[in-house]
Amino acid sequence: MNGDENSGSIQIINSDEHTDQHLFQHEIDTVEKITTENNDNCTNTAINDATSDNNSDNSYSQNSVIFYFKRLFTVALKTIKTPYFMLSAFVKAADYKVALGFIIIQSFLFAGSIASIFDSVNDLLSNVTPLFSSSLYSSATFSIMKSFFVTLISSILLMLIFASIIHIFVTLLMKTKATYKQMLCIASSKCIAQIPFTVVAFIVSMFSPVTALFIAGLGTLLGCFFVTSAIKGLNNASDNKVPYVAFLSFAVLAVITYALIKLILPVFLSSSLLSIKRGLY
């Protein structure tokens, strides 16, 4: 009897592992099948058209974009519902294209939030500085466009660096074979957690910049847990070493982020604000 019970337990465990490994691809295949059928229908219709070549190319391109965003939505939704299982499957699948999509989307949203916060600060300055001089306002405002693009590029760069940092600690501490594509998936899990919070922060930033930063911070906090769960999706990942890999990766990322902020801050600060900045360090 004990042998049968143990055998049944092993079957349940194997079933869970099988589900973990194939959940991601199953969801993607489902979306892909529906989209492929739509592509075939569009192509067959285009054959009978006098401009069939152009229509077919345009239809294929449009449906490919739609399919890609469906994949993003599917992964995000499944991750919110079942973080551990979906992130583990996501890492095993090493779908770096989807990972890059999350990184870019989060970077755009975060850059927009920062630009909105700076715009709110400029509005505040516009109500204060005229009491002194009009030249003070023009010399103490933030450049919105510069802040947006600098933040966008910096955010994407930081996530690519974050993937490399995780790769280093996974290799050193876990001694397990992993690809950079898998590291991109792990790093992007942080973005999956942050995206909903960043959307809310972007809206709130128009009214309360401080509250917006707090909300964005909550997304980063959840991202720490998502990254930890995603690391567990690596083959032969040691549960005892996962917390240390995550902690060290975020610690190094924080140091690099601080150094990058100091480096790029002068790009979109005026001379007056630069003088204030120098007095703070």
XYZ file of C-alpha atoms in Angstrom:
281
model
C 0.000 0.000 0.000
C 2.804 2.396 0.860
C 4.441 1.724 -2.475
C 1.205 2.561 -4.312
C 0.704 5.717 -2.265
C 4.265 6.849 -2.951
C 3.813 6.084 -6.626
C 0.667 8.190 -6.674
C 2.495 11.081 -5.039
C 5.282 10.909 -7.605
C 2.733 11.002 -10.416
C 1.130 14.126 -8.932
C 4.506 15.862 -8.649
C 5.426 14.930 -12.195
C 2.056 16.187 -13.362
C 2.697 19.560 -11.712
C 6.131 19.796 -13.341
C 4.634 18.909 -16.695
C 2.013 21.643 -16.247
C 4.686 24.141 -15.228
C 6.803 23.431 -18.301
C 4.035 23.497 -20.870
C 1.574 26.080 -19.530
C 3.309 28.992 -21.216
C 3.640 27.335 -24.622
C 0.089 25.985 -24.455
C -1.318 29.468 -23.946
C 0.849 30.894 -26.725
C -0.050 28.050 -29.118
C -3.744 28.688 -28.491
C -3.438 32.335 -29.447
C -1.138 31.472 -32.360
C -3.625 28.933 -33.765
C -6.452 31.464 -33.755
C -4.258 34.127 -35.336
C -2.901 31.713 -37.957
C -6.434 30.810 -38.999
C -7.218 34.516 -39.374
C -4.059 34.949 -41.450
C -5.100 32.092 -43.746
C -8.545 33.587 -44.235
C -7.092 36.985 -45.048
C -4.603 35.453 -47.467
C -7.260 33.396 -49.281
C -9.415 36.480 -49.676
C -6.484 38.486 -50.974
C -5.709 35.919 -53.694
C -8.897 36.867 -55.468
C -8.054 40.540 -55.287
C -6.335 42.380 -58.098
C -3.819 43.714 -55.562
C -3.392 40.408 -53.808
C 0.347 40.729 -53.097
C 0.087 44.068 -51.329
C -3.038 43.096 -49.427
C -1.519 39.803 -48.322
C 1.658 41.478 -47.059
C -0.284 44.174 -45.216
C -2.680 41.626 -43.732
C 0.160 39.387 -42.585
C 2.014 42.323 -41.052
C -1.064 43.602 -39.228
C -1.978 40.170 -37.876
C 1.604 39.549 -36.779
C 1.472 42.730 -34.700
C -1.919 41.753 -33.286
C -0.619 38.275 -32.477
C 2.431 39.712 -30.711
C 0.357 41.961 -28.474
C -1.994 39.042 -27.771
C 1.032 37.103 -26.584
C 2.027 39.981 -24.317
C -1.478 40.238 -22.895
C -1.725 36.459 -22.389
C 1.562 36.235 -20.528
C 0.751 39.286 -18.376
C -2.734 38.049 -17.490
C -1.574 34.530 -16.675
C 1.305 35.916 -14.614
C -1.068 38.016 -12.522
C -3.327 35.002 -11.952
C -0.617 32.390 -11.317
C 2.738 34.180 -10.875
C 4.933 31.239 -9.929
C 3.719 28.759 -12.548
C 3.558 31.243 -15.399
C 6.887 32.917 -14.690
C 8.591 29.535 -14.395
C 7.133 28.474 -17.727
C 8.023 31.856 -19.245
C 11.670 31.451 -18.248
C 11.809 27.860 -19.500
C 10.371 28.975 -22.851
C 12.995 31.784 -23.029
C 10.657 33.938 -25.128
C 12.966 36.952 -25.231
C 10.822 38.770 -27.815
C 7.935 38.941 -25.361
C 10.395 39.893 -22.608
C 11.712 42.818 -24.662
C 8.133 43.918 -25.292
C 7.441 44.179 -21.557
C 10.699 46.049 -21.005
C 9.931 48.601 -23.726
C 6.311 49.109 -22.621
C 7.313 49.638 -18.988
C 10.097 52.017 -20.022
C 7.689 54.115 -22.106
C 5.172 54.275 -19.265
C 7.822 55.114 -16.676
C 9.333 57.810 -18.898
C 5.865 59.289 -19.361
C 5.302 59.294 -15.602
C 8.604 61.056 -14.950
C 7.860 63.640 -17.642
C 4.412 64.205 -16.131
C 5.916 64.664 -12.651
C 8.414 67.201 -13.973
C 5.602 68.996 -15.769
C 3.695 69.237 -12.490
C 6.808 70.631 -10.817
C 7.117 73.206 -13.610
C 3.506 74.244 -13.005
C 4.284 74.642 -9.314
C 7.312 76.751 -10.126
C 5.234 78.903 -12.455
C 3.010 79.828 -9.507
C 5.931 80.679 -7.242
C 8.761 82.176 -9.280
C 6.761 85.086 -10.813
C 6.687 86.519 -7.312
C 10.414 87.090 -7.712
C 11.309 87.369 -11.392
C 10.279 85.901 -14.736
C 13.889 84.986 -15.518
C 14.036 82.772 -12.432
C 11.207 80.605 -13.751
C 12.802 80.119 -17.160
C 16.123 79.148 -15.583
C 14.700 76.759 -12.981
C 12.323 74.588 -15.019
C 12.804 71.001 -16.185
C 13.040 70.065 -19.847
C 10.079 67.722 -20.384
C 11.158 66.244 -23.738
C 14.702 65.628 -22.587
C 13.515 64.037 -19.365
C 11.211 61.704 -21.308
C 13.760 60.429 -23.820
C 16.650 60.234 -21.348
C 14.460 58.267 -18.921
C 13.217 56.001 -21.723
C 16.680 55.083 -22.971
C 18.069 54.761 -19.450
C 15.228 52.466 -18.344
C 15.720 50.099 -21.268
C 19.481 50.103 -20.730
C 19.086 49.384 -17.015
C 16.877 46.364 -17.667
C 19.386 44.926 -20.154
C 22.096 45.442 -17.552
C 19.846 43.889 -14.892
C 19.536 40.746 -17.025
C 23.332 40.562 -17.231
C 23.671 41.027 -13.473
C 21.250 38.170 -12.789
C 23.166 36.013 -15.273
C 26.410 36.615 -13.378
C 24.999 35.669 -9.973
C 23.079 32.684 -11.335
C 26.315 31.378 -12.851
C 28.441 32.071 -9.763
C 26.056 30.922 -7.038
C 23.847 28.308 -8.668
C 26.357 26.796 -11.074
C 23.517 26.199 -13.501
C 23.484 26.666 -17.254
C 21.230 29.503 -18.362
C 21.000 31.682 -21.446
C 20.809 35.469 -21.653
C 17.383 35.067 -23.270
C 16.185 33.447 -20.061
C 17.731 36.290 -18.074
C 15.741 38.778 -20.168
C 12.579 36.885 -19.228
C 13.528 37.040 -15.547
C 14.329 40.756 -15.738
C 11.111 41.477 -17.632
C 9.071 39.823 -14.863
C 9.882 42.950 -12.859
C 8.306 45.001 -15.660
C 5.187 42.804 -15.700
C 4.673 43.636 -12.029
C 5.375 47.334 -12.522
C 3.230 48.062 -15.594
C -0.194 48.266 -13.831
C 1.273 50.426 -11.049
C 3.046 52.666 -13.546
C -0.211 53.259 -15.442
C -1.890 54.353 -12.201
C 1.171 56.415 -11.245
C 1.066 58.177 -14.606
C -2.544 59.243 -14.013
C -1.932 60.241 -10.386
C 1.228 62.192 -11.304
C -0.968 64.845 -12.919
C -2.405 65.647 -9.491
C 0.082 64.438 -6.874
C 3.699 63.712 -7.929
C 4.666 62.405 -4.468
C 1.779 59.921 -4.425
C 2.707 58.822 -7.949
C 6.252 57.997 -6.839
C 4.875 55.998 -3.909
C 2.606 53.982 -6.205
C 5.475 53.325 -8.608
C 7.532 52.130 -5.639
C 4.869 49.545 -4.806
C 5.209 48.161 -8.326
C 8.969 47.847 -7.844
C 8.374 46.006 -4.563
C 6.084 43.479 -6.242
C 8.661 43.181 -9.014
C 11.203 41.907 -6.478
C 8.922 38.985 -5.643
C 8.177 38.304 -9.323
C 11.894 38.189 -10.141
C 12.484 35.756 -7.273
C 9.714 33.484 -8.573
C 11.070 33.702 -12.117
C 14.569 32.673 -11.028
C 13.067 29.481 -9.605
C 12.018 28.607 -13.155
C 15.636 27.894 -14.122
C 16.658 24.265 -14.414
C 18.364 22.948 -11.265
C 17.760 26.232 -9.459
C 18.594 25.860 -5.766
C 15.778 27.202 -3.600
C 18.308 28.047 -0.873
C 20.299 30.286 -3.222
C 17.411 31.990 -5.054
C 16.879 34.687 -2.363
C 20.578 35.569 -2.421
C 20.704 35.748 -6.212
C 17.676 38.069 -6.190
C 19.015 40.225 -3.342
C 22.493 40.647 -4.831
C 21.056 41.378 -8.273
C 18.780 44.122 -6.939
C 21.564 45.518 -4.732
C 23.926 45.890 -7.690
C 21.086 47.300 -9.807
C 20.405 49.934 -7.117
C 24.057 51.012 -7.116
C 24.152 51.236 -10.914
C 20.847 53.126 -10.965
C 22.165 55.654 -8.459
C 25.346 56.139 -10.496
C 23.341 56.499 -13.708
C 21.034 59.103 -12.157
C 24.033 61.176 -11.088
C 25.434 60.847 -14.604
C 22.329 61.766 -16.614
C 20.704 64.304 -14.278
C 22.623 67.268 -15.720
C 21.237 66.439 -19.172
C 17.784 67.818 -18.409
C 18.474 70.197 -15.513
C 18.854 73.928 -15.997
C 21.909 75.811 -14.755
C 20.021 77.011 -11.681
C 18.881 73.527 -10.741
C 22.382 72.195 -11.401
C 23.807 74.589 -8.842
C 21.278 73.332 -6.301
C 22.157 69.732 -7.167
C 25.866 70.319 -6.594
C 25.069 71.629 -3.124
C 23.263 68.393 -2.238
C 26.189 66.065 -2.945
